[in-house]
Amino acid sequence: MVVENVEKVAEIVETVAETVEEVADDIADQLPQDGKLHDAVRVVESIAKQSAIDAHLVDDLIEKVEEMEEKVENLLEPVLQDQEAKKVEHEPINADK
């Protein structure tokens, strides 16, 4: 549940950051290139671009962790079933019940 929430947040952050990057680029293109406002908007654009990249990396990492979790579960399942079967075999039968 927590992983799913983090994944959703990462996707939202990525989408918002990409939109901010596009808007900042459009605004910066309309401003005089030698002004402080132009420079500030370019900084916002750069931060948004890096945020989108980072959010995408987080999303990729979560997907890889989920894949590994599934592989580990698939590897362990036969072992755990075997242990459970052995445990049931060795339990004494209680005649009082």
Tab-separated table of N, CA and C in Angstrom:
chain	number	residue	atom	x	y	z
A	1	MET	N	0.832	-1.190	0.000
A	1	MET	CA	0.000	0.000	0.000
A	1	MET	C	0.875	1.251	0.000
A	2	VAL	N	1.877	1.291	0.846
A	2	VAL	CA	2.761	2.452	0.908
A	2	VAL	C	3.517	2.599	-0.405
A	3	VAL	N	3.984	1.481	-0.935
A	3	VAL	CA	4.733	1.512	-2.192
A	3	VAL	C	3.844	2.038	-3.313
A	4	GLU	N	2.594	1.604	-3.342
A	4	GLU	CA	1.658	2.074	-4.365
A	4	GLU	C	1.432	3.573	-4.247
A	5	ASN	N	1.316	4.074	-3.019
A	5	ASN	CA	1.132	5.510	-2.818
A	5	ASN	C	2.352	6.298	-3.273
A	6	VAL	N	3.531	5.796	-2.955
A	6	VAL	CA	4.763	6.464	-3.378
A	6	VAL	C	4.847	6.469	-4.901
A	7	GLU	N	4.460	5.366	-5.510
A	7	GLU	CA	4.492	5.280	-6.974
A	7	GLU	C	3.534	6.295	-7.598
A	8	LYS	N	2.344	6.423	-7.044
A	8	LYS	CA	1.372	7.404	-7.550
A	8	LYS	C	1.906	8.823	-7.394
A	9	VAL	N	2.489	9.112	-6.240
A	9	VAL	CA	3.048	10.449	-6.000
A	9	VAL	C	4.172	10.738	-6.991
A	10	ALA	N	5.033	9.762	-7.224
A	10	ALA	CA	6.139	9.948	-8.171
A	10	ALA	C	5.609	10.244	-9.566
A	11	GLU	N	4.559	9.548	-9.970
A	11	GLU	CA	3.971	9.787	-11.284
A	11	GLU	C	3.358	11.180	-11.367
A	12	ILE	N	2.695	11.609	-10.308
A	12	ILE	CA	2.099	12.949	-10.283
A	12	ILE	C	3.188	14.011	-10.323
A	13	VAL	N	4.229	13.832	-9.518
A	13	VAL	CA	5.343	14.789	-9.503
A	13	VAL	C	5.971	14.872	-10.889
A	14	GLU	N	6.149	13.739	-11.530
A	14	GLU	CA	6.745	13.725	-12.869
A	14	GLU	C	5.878	14.516	-13.853
A	15	THR	N	4.579	14.295	-13.822
A	15	THR	CA	3.662	14.989	-14.728
A	15	THR	C	3.665	16.495	-14.471
A	16	VAL	N	3.578	16.885	-13.207
A	16	VAL	CA	3.576	18.310	-12.858
A	16	VAL	C	4.897	18.958	-13.254
A	17	ALA	N	6.001	18.295	-12.961
A	17	ALA	CA	7.316	18.853	-13.279
A	17	ALA	C	7.488	19.038	-14.784
A	18	GLU	N	7.017	18.081	-15.570
A	18	GLU	CA	7.111	18.216	-17.022
A	18	GLU	C	6.284	19.393	-17.517
A	19	THR	N	5.105	19.588	-16.933
A	19	THR	CA	4.252	20.711	-17.315
A	19	THR	C	4.902	22.036	-16.934
A	20	VAL	N	5.447	22.110	-15.724
A	20	VAL	CA	6.133	23.332	-15.277
A	20	VAL	C	7.313	23.635	-16.192
A	21	GLU	N	8.046	22.608	-16.557
A	21	GLU	CA	9.197	22.795	-17.453
A	21	GLU	C	8.754	23.393	-18.789
A	22	GLU	N	7.676	22.865	-19.365
A	22	GLU	CA	7.171	23.372	-20.644
A	22	GLU	C	6.708	24.818	-20.529
A	23	VAL	N	5.943	25.114	-19.485
A	23	VAL	CA	5.429	26.472	-19.289
A	23	VAL	C	6.578	27.446	-19.053
A	24	ALA	N	7.528	27.065	-18.221
A	24	ALA	CA	8.677	27.935	-17.948
A	24	ALA	C	9.471	28.197	-19.224
A	25	ASP	N	9.623	27.189	-20.056
A	25	ASP	CA	10.336	27.361	-21.325
A	25	ASP	C	9.598	28.353	-22.219
A	26	ASP	N	8.273	28.203	-22.309
A	26	ASP	CA	7.476	29.129	-23.123
A	26	ASP	C	7.581	30.559	-22.607
A	27	ILE	N	7.514	30.720	-21.289
A	27	ILE	CA	7.609	32.060	-20.693
A	27	ILE	C	8.991	32.646	-20.930
A	28	ALA	N	10.026	31.867	-20.698
A	28	ALA	CA	11.399	32.357	-20.868
A	28	ALA	C	11.658	32.787	-22.306
A	29	ASP	N	11.069	32.076	-23.254
A	29	ASP	CA	11.253	32.433	-24.664
A	29	ASP	C	10.654	33.795	-24.996
A	30	GLN	N	9.685	34.235	-24.212
A	30	GLN	CA	9.022	35.514	-24.469
A	30	GLN	C	9.647	36.675	-23.698
A	31	LEU	N	10.574	36.395	-22.817
A	31	LEU	CA	11.214	37.435	-22.005
A	31	LEU	C	12.540	37.855	-22.629
A	32	PRO	N	12.948	39.105	-22.349
A	32	PRO	CA	14.275	39.540	-22.807
A	32	PRO	C	15.355	38.644	-22.187
A	33	GLN	N	16.283	38.179	-23.010
A	33	GLN	CA	17.276	37.210	-22.550
A	33	GLN	C	18.289	37.780	-21.574
A	34	ASP	N	18.399	39.071	-21.492
A	34	ASP	CA	19.392	39.658	-20.588
A	34	ASP	C	18.789	40.093	-19.254
A	35	GLY	N	17.554	39.694	-18.983
A	35	GLY	CA	16.897	40.123	-17.752
A	35	GLY	C	16.973	39.091	-16.638
A	36	LYS	N	16.787	39.591	-15.410
A	36	LYS	CA	16.824	38.707	-14.244
A	36	LYS	C	15.616	37.768	-14.212
A	37	LEU	N	14.478	38.258	-14.679
A	37	LEU	CA	13.280	37.424	-14.690
A	37	LEU	C	13.477	36.234	-15.638
A	38	HIS	N	14.082	36.495	-16.780
A	38	HIS	CA	14.399	35.421	-17.729
A	38	HIS	C	15.285	34.371	-17.059
A	39	ASP	N	16.313	34.833	-16.369
A	39	ASP	CA	17.226	33.913	-15.679
A	39	ASP	C	16.499	33.102	-14.607
A	40	ALA	N	15.608	33.773	-13.864
A	40	ALA	CA	14.858	33.092	-12.804
A	40	ALA	C	13.938	32.018	-13.390
A	41	VAL	N	13.293	32.346	-14.497
A	41	VAL	CA	12.400	31.375	-15.133
A	41	VAL	C	13.198	30.184	-15.667
A	42	ARG	N	14.395	30.447	-16.178
A	42	ARG	CA	15.252	29.344	-16.656
A	42	ARG	C	15.687	28.446	-15.489
A	43	VAL	N	15.904	29.045	-14.326
A	43	VAL	CA	16.244	28.243	-13.141
A	43	VAL	C	15.057	27.350	-12.769
A	44	VAL	N	13.863	27.920	-12.781
A	44	VAL	CA	12.656	27.135	-12.495
A	44	VAL	C	12.522	25.998	-13.509
A	45	GLU	N	12.767	26.306	-14.766
A	45	GLU	CA	12.706	25.285	-15.817
A	45	GLU	C	13.700	24.152	-15.546
A	46	SER	N	14.900	24.520	-15.168
A	46	SER	CA	15.943	23.532	-14.890
A	46	SER	C	15.577	22.650	-13.695
A	47	ILE	N	15.075	23.272	-12.644
A	47	ILE	CA	14.664	22.520	-11.451
A	47	ILE	C	13.515	21.573	-11.791
A	48	ALA	N	12.558	22.062	-12.576
A	48	ALA	CA	11.425	21.221	-12.970
A	48	ALA	C	11.895	20.036	-13.806
A	49	LYS	N	12.833	20.291	-14.714
A	49	LYS	CA	13.354	19.210	-15.551
A	49	LYS	C	14.023	18.135	-14.695
A	50	GLN	N	14.861	18.562	-13.744
A	50	GLN	CA	15.545	17.599	-12.876
A	50	GLN	C	14.550	16.863	-11.980
A	51	SER	N	13.518	17.568	-11.521
A	51	SER	CA	12.486	16.925	-10.696
A	51	SER	C	11.754	15.840	-11.479
A	52	ALA	N	11.469	16.117	-12.742
A	52	ALA	CA	10.803	15.121	-13.588
A	52	ALA	C	11.692	13.895	-13.772
A	53	ILE	N	12.968	14.125	-13.997
A	53	ILE	CA	13.919	13.017	-14.155
A	53	ILE	C	13.982	12.187	-12.875
A	54	ASP	N	14.101	12.866	-11.735
A	54	ASP	CA	14.185	12.164	-10.449
A	54	ASP	C	12.913	11.369	-10.156
A	55	ALA	N	11.759	11.972	-10.435
A	55	ALA	CA	10.491	11.275	-10.196
A	55	ALA	C	10.387	10.041	-11.085
A	56	HIS	N	10.844	10.159	-12.311
A	56	HIS	CA	10.829	9.012	-13.224
A	56	HIS	C	11.748	7.903	-12.699
A	57	LEU	N	12.904	8.284	-12.182
A	57	LEU	CA	13.833	7.296	-11.620
A	57	LEU	C	13.230	6.587	-10.410
A	58	VAL	N	12.535	7.347	-9.564
A	58	VAL	CA	11.866	6.749	-8.395
A	58	VAL	C	10.820	5.738	-8.864
A	59	ASP	N	10.054	6.122	-9.868
A	59	ASP	CA	9.034	5.227	-10.409
A	59	ASP	C	9.669	3.950	-10.967
A	60	ASP	N	10.750	4.096	-11.714
A	60	ASP	CA	11.467	2.927	-12.247
A	60	ASP	C	11.999	2.038	-11.127
A	61	LEU	N	12.556	2.658	-10.095
A	61	LEU	CA	13.095	1.899	-8.965
A	61	LEU	C	11.995	1.092	-8.276
A	62	ILE	N	10.866	1.717	-8.054
A	62	ILE	CA	9.750	1.028	-7.401
A	62	ILE	C	9.308	-0.171	-8.235
A	63	GLU	N	9.224	0.013	-9.544
A	63	GLU	CA	8.830	-1.096	-10.413
A	63	GLU	C	9.833	-2.246	-10.330
A	64	LYS	N	11.119	-1.929	-10.300
A	64	LYS	CA	12.149	-2.967	-10.210
A	64	LYS	C	12.078	-3.691	-8.862
A	65	VAL	N	11.824	-2.944	-7.793
A	65	VAL	CA	11.687	-3.557	-6.465
A	65	VAL	C	10.485	-4.503	-6.450
A	66	GLU	N	9.386	-4.079	-7.045
A	66	GLU	CA	8.199	-4.940	-7.101
A	66	GLU	C	8.480	-6.213	-7.913
A	67	GLU	N	9.214	-6.072	-9.018
A	67	GLU	CA	9.580	-7.248	-9.817
A	67	GLU	C	10.449	-8.211	-9.006
A	68	MET	N	11.422	-7.666	-8.295
A	68	MET	CA	12.307	-8.503	-7.479
A	68	MET	C	11.529	-9.174	-6.353
A	69	GLU	N	10.618	-8.450	-5.738
A	69	GLU	CA	9.798	-9.016	-4.671
A	69	GLU	C	9.013	-10.224	-5.188
A	70	GLU	N	8.441	-10.082	-6.366
A	70	GLU	CA	7.679	-11.180	-6.949
A	70	GLU	C	8.583	-12.380	-7.252
A	71	LYS	N	9.772	-12.117	-7.778
A	71	LYS	CA	10.710	-13.206	-8.073
A	71	LYS	C	11.133	-13.933	-6.796
A	72	VAL	N	11.414	-13.183	-5.746
A	72	VAL	CA	11.819	-13.793	-4.475
A	72	VAL	C	10.672	-14.628	-3.905
A	73	GLU	N	9.465	-14.088	-3.959
A	73	GLU	CA	8.311	-14.845	-3.467
A	73	GLU	C	8.141	-16.145	-4.249
A	74	ASN	N	8.315	-16.078	-5.567
A	74	ASN	CA	8.190	-17.281	-6.395
A	74	ASN	C	9.278	-18.299	-6.072
A	75	LEU	N	10.475	-17.820	-5.753
A	75	LEU	CA	11.564	-18.727	-5.389
A	75	LEU	C	11.335	-19.369	-4.020
A	76	LEU	N	10.812	-18.596	-3.092
A	76	LEU	CA	10.637	-19.081	-1.725
A	76	LEU	C	9.375	-19.913	-1.526
A	77	GLU	N	8.398	-19.728	-2.357
A	77	GLU	CA	7.118	-20.412	-2.162
A	77	GLU	C	7.258	-21.930	-2.059
A	78	PRO	N	7.976	-22.599	-2.965
A	78	PRO	CA	8.115	-24.061	-2.818
A	78	PRO	C	8.827	-24.465	-1.524
A	79	VAL	N	9.809	-23.701	-1.124
A	79	VAL	CA	10.553	-24.010	0.103
A	79	VAL	C	9.635	-23.876	1.314
A	80	LEU	N	8.870	-22.811	1.357
A	80	LEU	CA	7.963	-22.591	2.486
A	80	LEU	C	6.866	-23.650	2.525
A	81	GLN	N	6.366	-24.031	1.362
A	81	GLN	CA	5.346	-25.081	1.316
A	81	GLN	C	5.919	-26.410	1.798
A	82	ASP	N	7.153	-26.693	1.413
A	82	ASP	CA	7.817	-27.927	1.845
A	82	ASP	C	7.999	-27.933	3.361
A	83	GLN	N	8.416	-26.806	3.914
A	83	GLN	CA	8.597	-26.713	5.372
A	83	GLN	C	7.265	-26.886	6.089
A	84	GLU	N	6.219	-26.293	5.545
A	84	GLU	CA	4.900	-26.414	6.162
A	84	GLU	C	4.428	-27.869	6.114
A	85	ALA	N	4.683	-28.534	5.004
A	85	ALA	CA	4.294	-29.944	4.879
A	85	ALA	C	5.045	-30.805	5.884
A	86	LYS	N	6.326	-30.554	6.072
A	86	LYS	CA	7.123	-31.314	7.042
A	86	LYS	C	6.643	-31.051	8.460
A	87	LYS	N	6.263	-29.810	8.715
A	87	LYS	CA	5.775	-29.450	10.046
A	87	LYS	C	4.488	-30.215	10.348
A	88	VAL	N	3.598	-30.291	9.392
A	88	VAL	CA	2.332	-30.997	9.568
A	88	VAL	C	2.584	-32.490	9.765
A	89	GLU	N	3.554	-33.063	9.040
A	89	GLU	CA	3.884	-34.483	9.174
A	89	GLU	C	4.356	-34.828	10.579
A	90	HIS	N	5.063	-33.925	11.205
A	90	HIS	CA	5.703	-34.208	12.490
A	90	HIS	C	4.868	-33.797	13.697
A	91	GLU	N	3.728	-33.185	13.482
A	91	GLU	CA	2.896	-32.786	14.612
A	91	GLU	C	2.247	-34.029	15.210
A	92	PRO	N	2.325	-34.168	16.525
A	92	PRO	CA	1.697	-35.334	17.162
A	92	PRO	C	0.176	-35.213	17.110
A	93	ILE	N	-0.469	-36.331	16.981
A	93	ILE	CA	-1.926	-36.350	16.964
A	93	ILE	C	-2.390	-36.431	18.407
A	94	ASN	N	-3.215	-35.518	18.813
A	94	ASN	CA	-3.709	-35.460	20.176
A	94	ASN	C	-5.036	-36.222	20.236
A	95	ALA	N	-5.064	-37.330	20.929
A	95	ALA	CA	-6.256	-38.183	21.019
A	95	ALA	C	-7.319	-37.584	21.926
A	96	ASP	N	-6.961	-36.602	22.743
A	96	ASP	CA	-7.911	-36.010	23.681
A	96	ASP	C	-8.926	-35.122	22.980
A	97	LYS	N	-8.649	-34.715	21.793
A	97	LYS	CA	-9.552	-33.767	21.107
A	97	LYS	C	-10.632	-34.440	20.349
